[in-house]
DNA sequence: TTGACAGGTGACCAAAAGGTCACTTAATGT
DNA sequence: ACATTAAGTGACCTTTTGGTCACCTGTCAA
């Protein structure tokens, strides 16, 4: 399976996005901790959460470090940045900046 | 259905990403033109392509303008930028960009 | 060393998504 | 007026995905 396909498919599920949000807020959480985060919000067994975490890891969106009998998860932002760069080009960026400058100039008028 | 859910689900399919790529390269193409782009690469009927375009539109990733009997499609980058901002903070942004540049540079080596 | 804790496996089921088809609508050119 | 072109609809089938369960493995502490 293509690399970017794994990333996009991983992002397609709300539970997995919830997990990324949790890691963005506090990086390095264990699987048990993340299970707690999810089950506090939606009904799901630990198996479901574990499955989601594995998909995120396979996609490269989180990287794991095993420590004793626990498993710590870390958010990896690089694939997200790649998505941004894919469809937002130099031209688009320049135009967005120009529009923003115009907006600021108009707001400063008396 | 939540707004961001539509966006992520829309991005989860390779055909739809192909369509976004096509519009990124040349904006404002009609449905027939985009059908040509897709069927030149994968086997799919016009119905399949039309369905994909409708999902992209419902997600707000493309905006359409009807003109006579044709329908022109335009790429909207705003939801993409929102994805970026969700998981990449100010500190992380610089590092993620640098890592991506490095990765690309390495991949271009002979 | 025994029990509790953190996590893994493979089979299985239900729901959602991708795709096609017969048929329809509406605008255009000759 | 009529054939042609661009696109829409709803039913239908197949594959993928999300989720659970019974059971297994390794780690730590009393």
PDB file of C-alpha atoms (C1' of nucleotides) in Angstrom:
ATOM      1  CA  UNK A   1       0.000   0.000   0.000  1.00  0.00           C
ATOM      2  CA  UNK A   2       1.265   3.427  -0.879  1.00  0.00           C
ATOM      3  CA  UNK A   3       2.753   5.494   1.877  1.00  0.00           C
ATOM      4  CA  UNK A   4       0.451   8.482   1.632  1.00  0.00           C
ATOM      5  CA  UNK A   5      -2.588   6.236   1.357  1.00  0.00           C
ATOM      6  CA  UNK A   6      -1.900   4.861   4.830  1.00  0.00           C
ATOM      7  CA  UNK A   7      -1.674   8.381   6.199  1.00  0.00           C
ATOM      8  CA  UNK A   8      -4.933   9.588   4.682  1.00  0.00           C
ATOM      9  CA  UNK A   9      -6.813   6.436   5.636  1.00  0.00           C
ATOM     10  CA  UNK A  10      -5.480   6.733   9.168  1.00  0.00           C
ATOM     11  CA  UNK A  11      -6.734  10.299   9.401  1.00  0.00           C
ATOM     12  CA  UNK A  12     -10.170   9.334   8.105  1.00  0.00           C
ATOM     13  CA  UNK A  13     -11.426   8.011  11.441  1.00  0.00           C
ATOM     14  CA  UNK A  14     -12.644  10.312  14.244  1.00  0.00           C
ATOM     15  CA  UNK A  15     -11.288   8.073  17.017  1.00  0.00           C
ATOM     16  CA  UNK A  16      -7.831   8.154  15.493  1.00  0.00           C
ATOM     17  CA  UNK A  17      -7.983  11.937  15.179  1.00  0.00           C
ATOM     18  CA  UNK A  18      -9.005  12.056  18.829  1.00  0.00           C
ATOM     19  CA  UNK A  19      -5.875  10.070  19.649  1.00  0.00           C
ATOM     20  CA  UNK A  20      -3.677  12.465  17.683  1.00  0.00           C
ATOM     21  CA  UNK A  21      -5.320  15.369  19.504  1.00  0.00           C
ATOM     22  CA  UNK A  22      -4.554  13.703  22.822  1.00  0.00           C
ATOM     23  CA  UNK A  23      -0.915  13.277  21.853  1.00  0.00           C
ATOM     24  CA  UNK A  24      -0.689  16.831  20.548  1.00  0.00           C
ATOM     25  CA  UNK A  25      -1.841  17.981  23.968  1.00  0.00           C
ATOM     26  CA  UNK A  26       0.491  15.647  25.869  1.00  0.00           C
ATOM     27  CA  UNK A  27       3.054  13.633  23.973  1.00  0.00           C
ATOM     28  CA  UNK A  28       4.400  10.235  24.999  1.00  0.00           C
ATOM     29  CA  UNK A  29       1.282   8.744  26.587  1.00  0.00           C
ATOM     30  CA  UNK A  30       1.010   4.992  27.083  1.00  0.00           C
ATOM     31  CA  UNK A  31      -1.609   2.826  25.433  1.00  0.00           C
ATOM     32  CA  UNK A  32      -3.538   2.482  28.685  1.00  0.00           C
ATOM     33  CA  UNK A  33      -3.624   6.244  29.115  1.00  0.00           C
ATOM     34  CA  UNK A  34      -4.861   6.724  25.581  1.00  0.00           C
ATOM     35  CA  UNK A  35      -7.473   4.044  26.122  1.00  0.00           C
ATOM     36  CA  UNK A  36      -8.708   6.126  29.023  1.00  0.00           C
ATOM     37  CA  UNK A  37      -8.884   9.246  26.879  1.00  0.00           C
ATOM     38  CA  UNK A  38     -11.013   7.507  24.267  1.00  0.00           C
ATOM     39  CA  UNK A  39     -13.341   5.526  26.518  1.00  0.00           C
ATOM     40  CA  UNK A  40     -14.072   8.688  28.502  1.00  0.00           C
ATOM     41  CA  UNK A  41     -15.647  10.120  25.371  1.00  0.00           C
ATOM     42  CA  UNK A  42     -17.024   7.227  23.322  1.00  0.00           C
ATOM     43  CA  UNK A  43     -17.953   3.622  24.005  1.00  0.00           C
ATOM     44  CA  UNK A  44     -15.136   1.380  22.905  1.00  0.00           C
ATOM     45  CA  UNK A  45     -13.159  -1.537  24.255  1.00  0.00           C
ATOM     46  CA  UNK A  46      -9.379  -1.459  24.676  1.00  0.00           C
ATOM     47  CA  UNK A  47      -9.088  -3.688  21.611  1.00  0.00           C
ATOM     48  CA  UNK A  48     -10.652  -1.070  19.424  1.00  0.00           C
ATOM     49  CA  UNK A  49      -8.292   1.620  20.688  1.00  0.00           C
ATOM     50  CA  UNK A  50      -5.275  -0.657  20.259  1.00  0.00           C
ATOM     51  CA  UNK A  51      -6.263  -1.351  16.680  1.00  0.00           C
ATOM     52  CA  UNK A  52      -6.523   2.373  15.952  1.00  0.00           C
ATOM     53  CA  UNK A  53      -3.123   3.005  17.502  1.00  0.00           C
ATOM     54  CA  UNK A  54      -1.565   0.337  15.350  1.00  0.00           C
ATOM     55  CA  UNK A  55      -2.956   1.951  12.207  1.00  0.00           C
ATOM     56  CA  UNK A  56      -1.596   5.325  13.279  1.00  0.00           C
ATOM     57  CA  UNK A  57       1.792   3.776  13.819  1.00  0.00           C
ATOM     58  CA  UNK A  58       1.802   1.964  10.493  1.00  0.00           C
ATOM     59  CA  UNK A  59       0.987   5.268   8.838  1.00  0.00           C
ATOM     60  CA  UNK A  60       3.937   6.904  10.542  1.00  0.00           C
ATOM     61  CA  UNK A  61       1.737   9.439  12.292  1.00  0.00           C
ATOM     62  CA  UNK A  62       2.835   8.203  15.691  1.00  0.00           C
ATOM     63  CA  UNK A  63       6.102   6.584  16.647  1.00  0.00           C
ATOM     64  CA  UNK A  64       6.279   4.252  19.634  1.00  0.00           C
ATOM     65  CA  UNK A  65       8.872   3.448  22.269  1.00  0.00           C
ATOM     66  CA  UNK A  66       8.513   0.336  24.371  1.00  0.00           C
ATOM     67  CA  UNK A  67       9.490   0.645  27.994  1.00  0.00           C
ATOM     68  CA  UNK A  68       9.073  -2.396  30.220  1.00  0.00           C
ATOM     69  CA  UNK A  69       5.536  -3.591  29.870  1.00  0.00           C
ATOM     70  CA  UNK A  70       4.193  -0.269  28.587  1.00  0.00           C
ATOM     71  CA  UNK A  71       4.283   1.402  25.222  1.00  0.00           C
ATOM     72  CA  UNK A  72       4.689   5.148  24.819  1.00  0.00           C
ATOM     73  CA  UNK A  73       3.313   7.020  21.810  1.00  0.00           C
ATOM     74  CA  UNK A  74       4.714  10.141  20.169  1.00  0.00           C
ATOM     75  CA  UNK A  75       3.121  12.321  17.525  1.00  0.00           C
ATOM     76  CA  UNK A  76       5.009  12.721  14.247  1.00  0.00           C
ATOM     77  CA  UNK A  77       4.043  15.890  12.373  1.00  0.00           C
ATOM     78  CA  UNK A  78       6.024  15.303   9.182  1.00  0.00           C
ATOM     79  CA  UNK A  79       3.285  13.501   7.182  1.00  0.00           C
ATOM     80  CA  UNK A  80       0.832  16.263   8.126  1.00  0.00           C
ATOM     81  CA  UNK A  81       3.186  18.874   6.759  1.00  0.00           C
ATOM     82  CA  UNK A  82       3.441  16.863   3.531  1.00  0.00           C
ATOM     83  CA  UNK A  83      -0.330  17.030   3.085  1.00  0.00           C
ATOM     84  CA  UNK A  84      -0.211  20.792   3.408  1.00  0.00           C
ATOM     85  CA  UNK A  85       2.553  21.137   0.849  1.00  0.00           C
ATOM     86  CA  UNK A  86       0.787  18.888  -1.641  1.00  0.00           C
ATOM     87  CA  UNK A  87      -2.094  21.240  -2.405  1.00  0.00           C
ATOM     88  CA  UNK A  88      -0.936  24.589  -1.159  1.00  0.00           C
ATOM     89  CA  UNK A  89       1.564  25.947  -3.619  1.00  0.00           C
ATOM     90  CA  UNK A  90       3.716  29.037  -3.762  1.00  0.00           C
ATOM     91  CA  UNK A  91       1.080  30.821  -5.830  1.00  0.00           C
ATOM     92  CA  UNK A  92      -1.702  30.063  -3.364  1.00  0.00           C
ATOM     93  CA  UNK A  93       0.457  31.104  -0.439  1.00  0.00           C
ATOM     94  CA  UNK A  94       1.389  34.392  -2.128  1.00  0.00           C
ATOM     95  CA  UNK A  95      -2.230  35.182  -2.913  1.00  0.00           C
ATOM     96  CA  UNK A  96      -3.313  34.384   0.628  1.00  0.00           C
ATOM     97  CA  UNK A  97      -0.607  36.681   1.937  1.00  0.00           C
ATOM     98  CA  UNK A  98      -1.644  39.450  -0.463  1.00  0.00           C
ATOM     99  CA  UNK A  99      -5.270  39.173   0.597  1.00  0.00           C
ATOM    100  CA  UNK A 100      -4.237  39.309   4.203  1.00  0.00           C
ATOM    101  CA  UNK A 101      -2.156  42.458   3.585  1.00  0.00           C
ATOM    102  CA  UNK A 102      -5.084  44.097   1.808  1.00  0.00           C
ATOM    103  CA  UNK A 103      -7.397  43.229   4.662  1.00  0.00           C
ATOM    104  CA  UNK A 104      -4.998  44.769   7.168  1.00  0.00           C
ATOM    105  CA  UNK A 105      -4.588  47.916   5.085  1.00  0.00           C
ATOM    106  CA  UNK A 106      -8.350  48.378   4.877  1.00  0.00           C
ATOM    107  CA  UNK A 107      -8.745  47.876   8.588  1.00  0.00           C
ATOM    108  CA  UNK A 108      -6.228  50.636   9.297  1.00  0.00           C
ATOM    109  CA  UNK A 109      -8.195  53.206   7.266  1.00  0.00           C
ATOM    110  CA  UNK A 110     -10.020  55.787   9.351  1.00  0.00           C
TER     111      UNK A 110
ATOM    112  CA  UNK B   1     -21.915  14.692   9.902  1.00  0.00           C
ATOM    113  CA  UNK B   2     -19.216  16.887  11.334  1.00  0.00           C
ATOM    114  CA  UNK B   3     -17.502  19.282   8.995  1.00  0.00           C
ATOM    115  CA  UNK B   4     -13.961  18.054   9.433  1.00  0.00           C
ATOM    116  CA  UNK B   5     -15.096  14.462   9.164  1.00  0.00           C
ATOM    117  CA  UNK B   6     -16.319  15.108   5.630  1.00  0.00           C
ATOM    118  CA  UNK B   7     -12.958  16.603   4.718  1.00  0.00           C
ATOM    119  CA  UNK B   8     -10.874  13.729   6.082  1.00  0.00           C
ATOM    120  CA  UNK B   9     -13.157  11.082   4.594  1.00  0.00           C
ATOM    121  CA  UNK B  10     -13.009  12.866   1.257  1.00  0.00           C
ATOM    122  CA  UNK B  11      -9.216  12.838   1.340  1.00  0.00           C
ATOM    123  CA  UNK B  12      -9.100   9.145   2.223  1.00  0.00           C
ATOM    124  CA  UNK B  13      -9.679   7.951  -1.342  1.00  0.00           C
ATOM    125  CA  UNK B  14      -6.874   7.871  -3.943  1.00  0.00           C
ATOM    126  CA  UNK B  15      -9.186   8.770  -6.824  1.00  0.00           C
ATOM    127  CA  UNK B  16     -10.354  11.876  -5.015  1.00  0.00           C
ATOM    128  CA  UNK B  17      -6.764  12.873  -4.272  1.00  0.00           C
ATOM    129  CA  UNK B  18      -6.014  12.382  -7.957  1.00  0.00           C
ATOM    130  CA  UNK B  19      -8.845  14.793  -8.739  1.00  0.00           C
ATOM    131  CA  UNK B  20      -7.467  17.379  -6.318  1.00  0.00           C
ATOM    132  CA  UNK B  21      -4.050  16.970  -7.912  1.00  0.00           C
ATOM    133  CA  UNK B  22      -5.577  17.545 -11.334  1.00  0.00           C
ATOM    134  CA  UNK B  23      -7.261  20.733 -10.129  1.00  0.00           C
ATOM    135  CA  UNK B  24      -4.084  21.892  -8.398  1.00  0.00           C
ATOM    136  CA  UNK B  25      -2.348  21.582 -11.753  1.00  0.00           C
ATOM    137  CA  UNK B  26      -5.134  23.267 -13.722  1.00  0.00           C
ATOM    138  CA  UNK B  27      -8.005  24.820 -11.855  1.00  0.00           C
ATOM    139  CA  UNK B  28     -11.561  25.165 -13.142  1.00  0.00           C
ATOM    140  CA  UNK B  29     -11.837  21.943 -15.147  1.00  0.00           C
ATOM    141  CA  UNK B  30     -15.242  20.564 -16.097  1.00  0.00           C
ATOM    142  CA  UNK B  31     -16.576  17.226 -14.940  1.00  0.00           C
ATOM    143  CA  UNK B  32     -15.982  15.687 -18.374  1.00  0.00           C
ATOM    144  CA  UNK B  33     -12.384  16.843 -18.359  1.00  0.00           C
ATOM    145  CA  UNK B  34     -11.811  15.394 -14.921  1.00  0.00           C
ATOM    146  CA  UNK B  35     -13.440  12.150 -16.011  1.00  0.00           C
ATOM    147  CA  UNK B  36     -10.820  12.013 -18.744  1.00  0.00           C
ATOM    148  CA  UNK B  37      -8.018  12.565 -16.239  1.00  0.00           C
ATOM    149  CA  UNK B  38      -9.177   9.702 -14.060  1.00  0.00           C
ATOM    150  CA  UNK B  39     -10.086   7.145 -16.721  1.00  0.00           C
ATOM    151  CA  UNK B  40      -6.716   7.701 -18.370  1.00  0.00           C
ATOM    152  CA  UNK B  41      -5.090   6.293 -15.227  1.00  0.00           C
ATOM    153  CA  UNK B  42      -7.547   3.851 -13.668  1.00  0.00           C
ATOM    154  CA  UNK B  43     -10.586   1.901 -14.825  1.00  0.00           C
ATOM    155  CA  UNK B  44     -13.700   3.722 -13.780  1.00  0.00           C
ATOM    156  CA  UNK B  45     -16.963   4.816 -15.318  1.00  0.00           C
ATOM    157  CA  UNK B  46     -18.086   8.441 -15.408  1.00  0.00           C
ATOM    158  CA  UNK B  47     -20.554   7.651 -12.647  1.00  0.00           C
ATOM    159  CA  UNK B  48     -17.779   6.761 -10.273  1.00  0.00           C
ATOM    160  CA  UNK B  49     -15.911   9.979 -11.005  1.00  0.00           C
ATOM    161  CA  UNK B  50     -19.071  12.042 -10.593  1.00  0.00           C
ATOM    162  CA  UNK B  51     -19.705  10.465  -7.197  1.00  0.00           C
ATOM    163  CA  UNK B  52     -16.191  11.315  -6.073  1.00  0.00           C
ATOM    164  CA  UNK B  53     -16.561  14.902  -7.236  1.00  0.00           C
ATOM    165  CA  UNK B  54     -19.773  15.254  -5.298  1.00  0.00           C
ATOM    166  CA  UNK B  55     -18.068  14.096  -2.092  1.00  0.00           C
ATOM    167  CA  UNK B  56     -15.242  16.560  -2.652  1.00  0.00           C
ATOM    168  CA  UNK B  57     -17.747  19.327  -3.105  1.00  0.00           C
ATOM    169  CA  UNK B  58     -19.751  18.374  -0.024  1.00  0.00           C
ATOM    170  CA  UNK B  59     -16.510  18.442   1.963  1.00  0.00           C
ATOM    171  CA  UNK B  60     -15.798  21.956   0.718  1.00  0.00           C
ATOM    172  CA  UNK B  61     -12.531  20.892  -0.892  1.00  0.00           C
ATOM    173  CA  UNK B  62     -13.761  21.934  -4.306  1.00  0.00           C
ATOM    174  CA  UNK B  63     -16.262  24.616  -5.167  1.00  0.00           C
ATOM    175  CA  UNK B  64     -18.270  24.410  -8.376  1.00  0.00           C
ATOM    176  CA  UNK B  65     -19.626  26.931 -10.861  1.00  0.00           C
ATOM    177  CA  UNK B  66     -22.280  25.864 -13.337  1.00  0.00           C
ATOM    178  CA  UNK B  67     -21.995  27.307 -16.788  1.00  0.00           C
ATOM    179  CA  UNK B  68     -24.554  26.216 -19.363  1.00  0.00           C
ATOM    180  CA  UNK B  69     -24.574  22.453 -19.421  1.00  0.00           C
ATOM    181  CA  UNK B  70     -21.107  22.093 -17.920  1.00  0.00           C
ATOM    182  CA  UNK B  71     -19.821  22.306 -14.388  1.00  0.00           C
ATOM    183  CA  UNK B  72     -16.477  23.813 -13.515  1.00  0.00           C
ATOM    184  CA  UNK B  73     -14.510  22.747 -10.447  1.00  0.00           C
ATOM    185  CA  UNK B  74     -12.170  24.849  -8.340  1.00  0.00           C
ATOM    186  CA  UNK B  75      -9.817  23.719  -5.611  1.00  0.00           C
ATOM    187  CA  UNK B  76     -10.326  25.223  -2.159  1.00  0.00           C
ATOM    188  CA  UNK B  77      -7.199  25.048  -0.033  1.00  0.00           C
ATOM    189  CA  UNK B  78      -8.666  26.374   3.219  1.00  0.00           C
ATOM    190  CA  UNK B  79      -9.648  23.006   4.756  1.00  0.00           C
ATOM    191  CA  UNK B  80      -6.162  21.688   3.967  1.00  0.00           C
ATOM    192  CA  UNK B  81      -4.600  24.540   5.862  1.00  0.00           C
ATOM    193  CA  UNK B  82      -6.869  23.771   8.800  1.00  0.00           C
ATOM    194  CA  UNK B  83      -5.528  20.206   8.952  1.00  0.00           C
ATOM    195  CA  UNK B  84      -2.013  21.541   9.099  1.00  0.00           C
ATOM    196  CA  UNK B  85      -2.830  23.971  11.887  1.00  0.00           C
ATOM    197  CA  UNK B  86      -4.556  21.288  13.949  1.00  0.00           C
ATOM    198  CA  UNK B  87      -1.472  19.229  14.742  1.00  0.00           C
ATOM    199  CA  UNK B  88       1.428  21.500  13.938  1.00  0.00           C
ATOM    200  CA  UNK B  89       2.124  24.186  16.483  1.00  0.00           C
ATOM    201  CA  UNK B  90       4.450  27.143  15.934  1.00  0.00           C
ATOM    202  CA  UNK B  91       7.406  25.293  17.436  1.00  0.00           C
ATOM    203  CA  UNK B  92       6.712  22.053  15.618  1.00  0.00           C
ATOM    204  CA  UNK B  93       6.129  23.760  12.260  1.00  0.00           C
ATOM    205  CA  UNK B  94       9.727  24.828  11.685  1.00  0.00           C
ATOM    206  CA  UNK B  95      11.073  21.435  12.675  1.00  0.00           C
ATOM    207  CA  UNK B  96       8.569  19.490  10.563  1.00  0.00           C
ATOM    208  CA  UNK B  97       9.353  21.613   7.522  1.00  0.00           C
ATOM    209  CA  UNK B  98      13.076  21.159   8.018  1.00  0.00           C
ATOM    210  CA  UNK B  99      12.733  17.391   8.385  1.00  0.00           C
ATOM    211  CA  UNK B 100      10.614  17.173   5.265  1.00  0.00           C
ATOM    212  CA  UNK B 101      13.142  19.184   3.279  1.00  0.00           C
ATOM    213  CA  UNK B 102      15.866  16.880   4.485  1.00  0.00           C
ATOM    214  CA  UNK B 103      13.866  13.784   3.569  1.00  0.00           C
ATOM    215  CA  UNK B 104      13.244  15.121   0.059  1.00  0.00           C
ATOM    216  CA  UNK B 105      16.863  16.077  -0.415  1.00  0.00           C
ATOM    217  CA  UNK B 106      17.944  12.582   0.576  1.00  0.00           C
ATOM    218  CA  UNK B 107      15.472  10.970  -1.782  1.00  0.00           C
ATOM    219  CA  UNK B 108      16.820  12.998  -4.708  1.00  0.00           C
ATOM    220  CA  UNK B 109      20.357  11.713  -4.183  1.00  0.00           C
ATOM    221  CA  UNK B 110      21.657   9.299  -6.851  1.00  0.00           C
TER     222      UNK B 110
ATOM    223  C1'  DT C   1       6.071 -17.740  42.715  1.00  0.00           C
ATOM    224  C1'  DT C   2       1.971 -16.260  42.137  1.00  0.00           C
ATOM    225  C1'  DG C   3      -1.048 -12.889  40.921  1.00  0.00           C
ATOM    226  C1'  DA C   4      -2.106  -8.576  38.835  1.00  0.00           C
ATOM    227  C1'  DC C   5      -0.946  -5.499  35.095  1.00  0.00           C
ATOM    228  C1'  DA C   6       0.180  -3.946  30.081  1.00  0.00           C
ATOM    229  C1'  DG C   7      -0.390  -5.387  25.874  1.00  0.00           C
ATOM    230  C1'  DG C   8      -0.936  -8.827  21.504  1.00  0.00           C
ATOM    231  C1'  DT C   9      -3.458 -12.334  18.102  1.00  0.00           C
ATOM    232  C1'  DG C  10      -6.805 -14.213  15.004  1.00  0.00           C
ATOM    233  C1'  DA C  11     -11.431 -15.115  14.038  1.00  0.00           C
ATOM    234  C1'  DC C  12     -15.593 -13.147  13.467  1.00  0.00           C
ATOM    235  C1'  DC C  13     -19.698  -9.845  12.510  1.00  0.00           C
ATOM    236  C1'  DA C  14     -22.120  -5.557  11.127  1.00  0.00           C
ATOM    237  C1'  DA C  15     -21.883  -1.236   8.922  1.00  0.00           C
ATOM    238  C1'  DA C  16     -20.034   1.859   5.528  1.00  0.00           C
ATOM    239  C1'  DA C  17     -17.768   2.905   1.259  1.00  0.00           C
ATOM    240  C1'  DG C  18     -16.568   2.217  -3.682  1.00  0.00           C
ATOM    241  C1'  DG C  19     -18.381   1.230  -8.009  1.00  0.00           C
ATOM    242  C1'  DT C  20     -21.759   0.112 -11.835  1.00  0.00           C
ATOM    243  C1'  DC C  21     -26.033   0.314 -14.473  1.00  0.00           C
ATOM    244  C1'  DA C  22     -30.592   1.650 -16.637  1.00  0.00           C
ATOM    245  C1'  DC C  23     -32.870   5.611 -17.041  1.00  0.00           C
ATOM    246  C1'  DT C  24     -33.711  10.747 -16.856  1.00  0.00           C
ATOM    247  C1'  DT C  25     -32.959  15.909 -17.376  1.00  0.00           C
ATOM    248  C1'  DA C  26     -31.344  19.892 -19.490  1.00  0.00           C
ATOM    249  C1'  DA C  27     -28.554  22.865 -22.684  1.00  0.00           C
ATOM    250  C1'  DT C  28     -26.420  23.284 -27.585  1.00  0.00           C
ATOM    251  C1'  DG C  29     -25.531  23.219 -32.471  1.00  0.00           C
ATOM    252  C1'  DT C  30     -27.248  22.321 -37.163  1.00  0.00           C
TER     253       DT C  30
ATOM    254  C1'  DA D   1     -37.163  20.063 -34.725  1.00  0.00           C
ATOM    255  C1'  DC D   2     -33.809  16.793 -33.614  1.00  0.00           C
ATOM    256  C1'  DA D   3     -29.594  14.606 -32.485  1.00  0.00           C
ATOM    257  C1'  DT D   4     -25.792  15.445 -29.358  1.00  0.00           C
ATOM    258  C1'  DT D   5     -23.465  16.515 -25.385  1.00  0.00           C
ATOM    259  C1'  DA D   6     -23.012  17.268 -20.073  1.00  0.00           C
ATOM    260  C1'  DA D   7     -24.590  15.847 -16.125  1.00  0.00           C
ATOM    261  C1'  DG D   8     -28.084  13.746 -12.363  1.00  0.00           C
ATOM    262  C1'  DT D   9     -30.840   9.745  -9.848  1.00  0.00           C
ATOM    263  C1'  DG D  10     -31.796   5.652  -7.346  1.00  0.00           C
ATOM    264  C1'  DA D  11     -31.269   0.874  -6.955  1.00  0.00           C
ATOM    265  C1'  DC D  12     -28.038  -2.527  -6.514  1.00  0.00           C
ATOM    266  C1'  DC D  13     -23.761  -5.352  -5.507  1.00  0.00           C
ATOM    267  C1'  DT D  14     -19.052  -6.063  -3.546  1.00  0.00           C
ATOM    268  C1'  DT D  15     -15.220  -4.907  -0.779  1.00  0.00           C
ATOM    269  C1'  DT D  16     -13.305  -2.543   3.084  1.00  0.00           C
ATOM    270  C1'  DT D  17     -13.449  -0.971   7.653  1.00  0.00           C
ATOM    271  C1'  DG D  18     -14.651  -0.553  12.583  1.00  0.00           C
ATOM    272  C1'  DG D  19     -15.445  -3.077  16.474  1.00  0.00           C
ATOM    273  C1'  DT D  20     -15.740  -7.098  19.719  1.00  0.00           C
ATOM    274  C1'  DC D  21     -14.502 -11.445  21.914  1.00  0.00           C
ATOM    275  C1'  DA D  22     -11.889 -15.524  23.756  1.00  0.00           C
ATOM    276  C1'  DC D  23      -7.528 -16.508  24.539  1.00  0.00           C
ATOM    277  C1'  DC D  24      -2.245 -15.797  24.750  1.00  0.00           C
ATOM    278  C1'  DT D  25       2.437 -13.443  26.135  1.00  0.00           C
ATOM    279  C1'  DG D  26       5.525 -10.855  28.709  1.00  0.00           C
ATOM    280  C1'  DT D  27       6.638  -7.807  32.975  1.00  0.00           C
ATOM    281  C1'  DC D  28       6.693  -6.350  37.554  1.00  0.00           C
ATOM    282  C1'  DA D  29       6.036  -6.454  42.666  1.00  0.00           C
ATOM    283  C1'  DA D  30       4.737  -8.646  47.140  1.00  0.00           C
TER     284       DA D  30
END
